[in-house]
Tab-separated table of C-alpha atoms in Angstrom:
chain	number	residue	atom	x	y	z
A	1	GLY	CA	-60.149	-45.501	-175.755
A	2	ALA	CA	-56.818	-45.630	-177.517
A	3	VAL	CA	-53.654	-46.420	-175.612
A	4	VAL	CA	-50.630	-44.187	-175.243
A	5	SER	CA	-47.606	-45.444	-173.355
A	6	GLN	CA	-44.587	-43.694	-171.905
A	7	HIS	CA	-41.213	-45.084	-171.001
A	8	PRO	CA	-39.795	-44.947	-168.467
A	9	SER	CA	-42.509	-44.370	-165.894
A	10	TRP	CA	-39.952	-42.853	-163.569
A	11	VAL	CA	-36.280	-41.957	-163.758
A	12	ILE	CA	-33.690	-40.584	-161.370
A	13	CYS	CA	-30.566	-39.015	-162.808
A	14	LYS	CA	-27.599	-36.925	-161.774
A	15	SER	CA	-27.396	-33.237	-162.526
A	16	GLY	CA	-25.787	-32.588	-165.893
A	17	THR	CA	-26.873	-35.785	-167.570
A	18	SER	CA	-29.433	-36.156	-170.344
A	19	VAL	CA	-32.613	-38.162	-170.101
A	20	LYS	CA	-34.780	-39.476	-172.935
A	21	ILE	CA	-38.497	-40.131	-172.501
A	22	GLU	CA	-40.460	-42.087	-175.085
A	23	CYS	CA	-44.107	-41.662	-175.975
A	24	ARG	CA	-45.835	-44.285	-178.095
A	25	SER	CA	-49.328	-44.537	-179.526
A	26	LEU	CA	-49.969	-48.266	-179.405
A	27	ASP	CA	-53.044	-48.737	-181.551
A	28	PHE	CA	-53.246	-45.757	-183.874
A	29	GLN	CA	-51.019	-43.496	-185.914
A	30	ALA	CA	-50.510	-40.045	-184.493
A	31	THR	CA	-49.261	-37.335	-186.796
A	32	THR	CA	-49.244	-34.960	-183.853
A	33	MET	CA	-48.120	-35.550	-180.289
A	34	PHE	CA	-47.818	-33.121	-177.430
A	35	TRP	CA	-45.544	-32.824	-174.432
A	36	TYR	CA	-46.624	-31.375	-171.100
A	37	ARG	CA	-44.883	-30.723	-167.810
A	38	GLN	CA	-46.579	-30.716	-164.433
A	39	PHE	CA	-45.052	-29.512	-161.197
A	40	PRO	CA	-46.474	-30.660	-157.841
A	41	LYS	CA	-49.936	-29.300	-157.088
A	42	GLN	CA	-50.004	-27.426	-160.400
A	43	SER	CA	-51.809	-27.914	-163.671
A	44	LEU	CA	-50.383	-29.347	-166.862
A	45	MET	CA	-48.349	-26.899	-168.908
A	46	LEU	CA	-48.028	-27.465	-172.633
A	47	MET	CA	-44.357	-27.502	-173.624
A	48	ALA	CA	-44.388	-28.311	-177.318
A	49	THR	CA	-46.261	-29.744	-180.255
A	50	SER	CA	-44.513	-32.563	-182.063
A	51	ASN	CA	-45.364	-33.197	-185.709
A	52	GLU	CA	-44.176	-36.330	-187.476
A	53	GLY	CA	-41.392	-35.605	-189.900
A	54	SER	CA	-40.971	-31.951	-189.003
A	55	LYS	CA	-39.567	-29.747	-186.285
A	56	ALA	CA	-41.465	-29.380	-183.064
A	57	THR	CA	-43.230	-26.161	-182.168
A	58	TYR	CA	-42.358	-24.936	-178.706
A	59	GLU	CA	-44.502	-22.829	-176.401
A	60	GLN	CA	-43.223	-19.480	-175.306
A	61	GLY	CA	-40.631	-19.759	-172.580
A	62	VAL	CA	-39.696	-23.380	-173.299
A	63	GLU	CA	-36.058	-23.792	-174.320
A	64	LYS	CA	-35.908	-25.839	-177.505
A	65	ASP	CA	-32.215	-26.617	-177.063
A	66	LYS	CA	-32.818	-28.006	-173.617
A	67	PHE	CA	-35.920	-30.039	-174.417
A	68	LEU	CA	-35.191	-31.866	-177.654
A	69	ILE	CA	-38.191	-33.427	-179.329
A	70	ASN	CA	-38.061	-35.983	-182.116
A	71	HIS	CA	-41.104	-37.434	-183.860
A	72	ALA	CA	-39.533	-39.815	-186.340
A	73	SER	CA	-42.500	-42.120	-186.840
A	74	LEU	CA	-46.270	-42.010	-186.627
A	75	THR	CA	-46.247	-43.922	-183.356
A	76	LEU	CA	-43.234	-42.565	-181.502
A	77	SER	CA	-42.166	-39.203	-180.146
A	78	THR	CA	-39.236	-38.678	-177.811
A	79	LEU	CA	-38.401	-35.891	-175.394
A	80	THR	CA	-34.782	-35.522	-174.333
A	81	VAL	CA	-34.022	-33.325	-171.366
A	82	THR	CA	-30.450	-32.253	-171.942
A	83	SER	CA	-28.051	-31.317	-169.144
A	84	ALA	CA	-30.766	-31.866	-166.591
A	85	HIS	CA	-30.784	-29.853	-163.377
A	86	PRO	CA	-32.829	-30.240	-160.193
A	87	GLU	CA	-35.302	-27.599	-161.367
A	88	ASP	CA	-36.157	-29.871	-164.309
A	89	SER	CA	-37.551	-32.415	-161.874
A	90	SER	CA	-41.193	-32.760	-162.822
A	91	PHE	CA	-43.931	-35.014	-164.134
A	92	TYR	CA	-43.734	-35.160	-167.936
A	93	ILE	CA	-46.849	-36.226	-169.819
A	94	CYS	CA	-47.322	-36.812	-173.513
A	95	SER	CA	-50.493	-37.023	-175.548
A	96	ALA	CA	-51.276	-38.256	-179.033
A	97	TYR	CA	-53.827	-36.782	-181.386
A	98	ARG	CA	-56.115	-39.034	-183.382
A	99	ALA	CA	-57.674	-37.199	-186.261
A	100	TYR	CA	-60.421	-39.777	-186.786
A	101	ASN	CA	-62.609	-38.311	-184.073
A	102	ASN	CA	-60.561	-35.255	-183.175
A	103	GLU	CA	-59.500	-36.967	-179.962
A	104	GLN	CA	-56.418	-36.645	-177.803
A	105	PHE	CA	-55.175	-39.458	-175.601
A	106	PHE	CA	-52.740	-38.966	-172.759
A	107	GLY	CA	-49.923	-41.168	-171.599
A	108	PRO	CA	-49.487	-42.211	-167.967
A	109	GLY	CA	-46.649	-39.753	-167.385
A	110	THR	CA	-42.962	-39.986	-166.494
A	111	ARG	CA	-41.670	-38.803	-163.139
A	112	LEU	CA	-38.204	-37.247	-163.543
A	113	THR	CA	-36.075	-36.574	-160.485
A	114	VAL	CA	-32.744	-34.840	-160.965
A	115	LEU	CA	-30.341	-35.083	-158.050
B	1	ASP	CA	-53.627	-19.667	-172.416
B	2	ALA	CA	-56.449	-21.303	-170.510
B	3	LYS	CA	-59.804	-19.713	-171.192
B	4	THR	CA	-61.808	-21.318	-168.422
B	5	THR	CA	-62.519	-20.640	-164.764
B	6	GLN	CA	-63.347	-23.397	-162.305
B	7	PRO	CA	-63.735	-23.500	-158.524
B	8	PRO	CA	-60.523	-24.830	-156.979
B	9	SER	CA	-62.181	-27.549	-154.925
B	10	MET	CA	-65.455	-29.297	-154.219
B	11	ASP	CA	-66.729	-32.096	-152.014
B	12	CYS	CA	-69.458	-34.565	-152.862
B	13	ALA	CA	-71.049	-37.335	-150.842
B	14	GLU	CA	-70.637	-40.821	-152.221
B	15	GLY	CA	-73.655	-41.879	-154.262
B	16	ARG	CA	-74.820	-38.345	-154.858
B	17	ALA	CA	-74.520	-36.401	-158.078
B	18	ALA	CA	-71.422	-34.264	-158.475
B	19	ASN	CA	-72.008	-31.039	-160.403
B	20	LEU	CA	-68.820	-29.339	-161.526
B	21	PRO	CA	-69.204	-25.862	-163.037
B	22	CYS	CA	-67.003	-24.182	-165.595
B	23	ASN	CA	-67.051	-20.640	-166.870
B	24	HIS	CA	-65.885	-19.976	-170.419
B	25	SER	CA	-67.382	-16.585	-171.142
B	26	THR	CA	-64.994	-15.795	-174.026
B	27	ILE	CA	-65.632	-19.010	-175.920
B	28	SER	CA	-65.697	-18.662	-179.702
B	29	GLY	CA	-68.252	-20.158	-182.032
B	30	ASN	CA	-65.938	-22.899	-183.269
B	31	GLU	CA	-64.626	-23.930	-179.855
B	32	TYR	CA	-65.634	-27.124	-178.136
B	33	VAL	CA	-65.817	-27.714	-174.400
B	34	TYR	CA	-63.790	-30.706	-173.228
B	35	TRP	CA	-63.633	-32.303	-169.806
B	36	TYR	CA	-60.743	-34.420	-168.591
B	37	ARG	CA	-59.868	-35.679	-165.152
B	38	GLN	CA	-56.565	-36.554	-163.560
B	39	ILE	CA	-56.208	-38.982	-160.728
B	40	HIS	CA	-53.112	-38.400	-158.649
B	41	SER	CA	-49.860	-39.094	-160.518
B	42	GLN	CA	-51.586	-40.367	-163.640
B	43	GLY	CA	-52.186	-38.928	-167.099
B	44	PRO	CA	-55.448	-37.100	-167.789
B	45	GLN	CA	-58.443	-39.218	-168.744
B	46	TYR	CA	-61.001	-38.070	-171.289
B	47	ILE	CA	-64.544	-37.731	-169.964
B	48	ILE	CA	-66.738	-35.936	-172.474
B	49	HIS	CA	-66.895	-33.032	-174.885
B	50	GLY	CA	-69.535	-30.937	-176.636
B	51	LEU	CA	-70.144	-27.908	-178.816
B	52	LYS	CA	-73.568	-26.563	-177.911
B	53	ASN	CA	-75.905	-29.473	-177.295
B	54	ASN	CA	-75.993	-31.364	-174.045
B	55	GLU	CA	-74.061	-34.611	-174.179
B	56	THR	CA	-74.192	-37.832	-172.193
B	57	ASN	CA	-72.024	-40.905	-172.146
B	58	GLU	CA	-71.375	-43.772	-169.778
B	59	MET	CA	-69.240	-41.604	-167.518
B	60	ALA	CA	-71.004	-38.283	-167.283
B	61	SER	CA	-73.342	-35.665	-168.689
B	62	LEU	CA	-72.325	-32.278	-170.031
B	63	ILE	CA	-74.761	-29.404	-169.823
B	64	ILE	CA	-73.862	-26.317	-171.858
B	65	THR	CA	-75.831	-23.110	-171.391
B	66	GLU	CA	-77.627	-21.668	-174.363
B	67	ASP	CA	-75.196	-18.753	-174.638
B	68	ARG	CA	-72.310	-21.275	-174.289
B	69	LYS	CA	-70.588	-19.116	-171.699
B	70	SER	CA	-70.655	-21.808	-169.058
B	71	SER	CA	-71.117	-25.528	-168.646
B	72	THR	CA	-71.588	-28.144	-165.954
B	73	LEU	CA	-70.168	-31.626	-165.788
B	74	ILE	CA	-72.435	-34.030	-163.957
B	75	LEU	CA	-71.267	-37.296	-162.458
B	76	PRO	CA	-74.634	-38.874	-161.667
B	77	HIS	CA	-73.600	-41.183	-158.835
B	78	ALA	CA	-70.195	-40.251	-157.517
B	79	THR	CA	-67.950	-42.988	-156.137
B	80	LEU	CA	-64.724	-42.768	-154.173
B	81	ARG	CA	-62.836	-43.546	-157.387
B	82	ASP	CA	-64.137	-40.296	-158.879
B	83	THR	CA	-61.890	-38.329	-156.532
B	84	ALA	CA	-59.629	-36.449	-158.949
B	85	VAL	CA	-58.834	-33.063	-160.458
B	86	TYR	CA	-61.328	-32.205	-163.190
B	87	TYR	CA	-60.270	-29.942	-166.022
B	88	CYS	CA	-62.579	-28.001	-168.299
B	89	ILE	CA	-60.880	-26.969	-171.546
B	90	VAL	CA	-62.092	-25.061	-174.578
B	91	ARG	CA	-60.506	-25.831	-177.894
B	92	ALA	CA	-61.247	-25.053	-181.492
B	93	ASN	CA	-61.937	-28.095	-183.604
B	94	THR	CA	-59.344	-26.954	-186.081
B	95	GLY	CA	-56.593	-26.781	-183.520
B	96	ASN	CA	-55.034	-29.566	-181.559
B	97	GLN	CA	-53.478	-27.970	-178.519
B	98	PHE	CA	-55.024	-28.258	-175.088
B	99	TYR	CA	-54.270	-25.497	-172.603
B	100	PHE	CA	-55.148	-26.643	-169.133
B	101	GLY	CA	-56.497	-24.325	-166.465
B	102	THR	CA	-56.235	-24.943	-162.759
B	103	GLY	CA	-59.113	-27.413	-162.601
B	104	THR	CA	-61.387	-28.444	-159.740
B	105	SER	CA	-60.193	-30.902	-157.144
B	106	LEU	CA	-63.191	-33.092	-156.396
B	107	THR	CA	-63.199	-35.132	-153.218
B	108	VAL	CA	-65.872	-37.780	-152.868
B	109	ILE	CA	-66.616	-38.367	-149.212
B	110	PRO	CA	-67.816	-41.743	-147.891
């Protein structure tokens, strides 16, 4: 299957700082990428849909000013957690949609810990 | 919102077939059934998907009932590496979003 990478794989930051997470589709162009959040022992929760060249669409209850999403190219989407707080500590996972076969490929995830 | 119901956990003996059920009684005519699995602290891995016919690939088989209200994922010969959370998701082919339910935590026992 296609490869989706995330960087960094883990990050620890102080409360109040901002953290950027990158999601890249390595071997195909993805017009649409998705961002999920997963708390311990819970399922994945869709946060937003990221479309190349346009504004992201956020799920209900997700603060768009806190979770900034940029999808500037067909292979890169970024999620910036602004003014992070301990409750933002979570496992963040991206996925990339390949229209060719209506498939979605997930990245390995980024573990964010806010102290 | 997730539109599927799965048992929270299951055990399976190594080498035996693992049969994971999923209920999707409100599935629409244009919605596919997808199965993904997630090994601890990793991203979900695609397994298989289908619309109404049974499907088989190198990883698993997907059996969908005739009324499409439920399905079963079959891992024919479970190994210890199949221990994971398995998610059944329904999604229209015209839409892209996946909404995950709670999944089934499968433990393969030696």
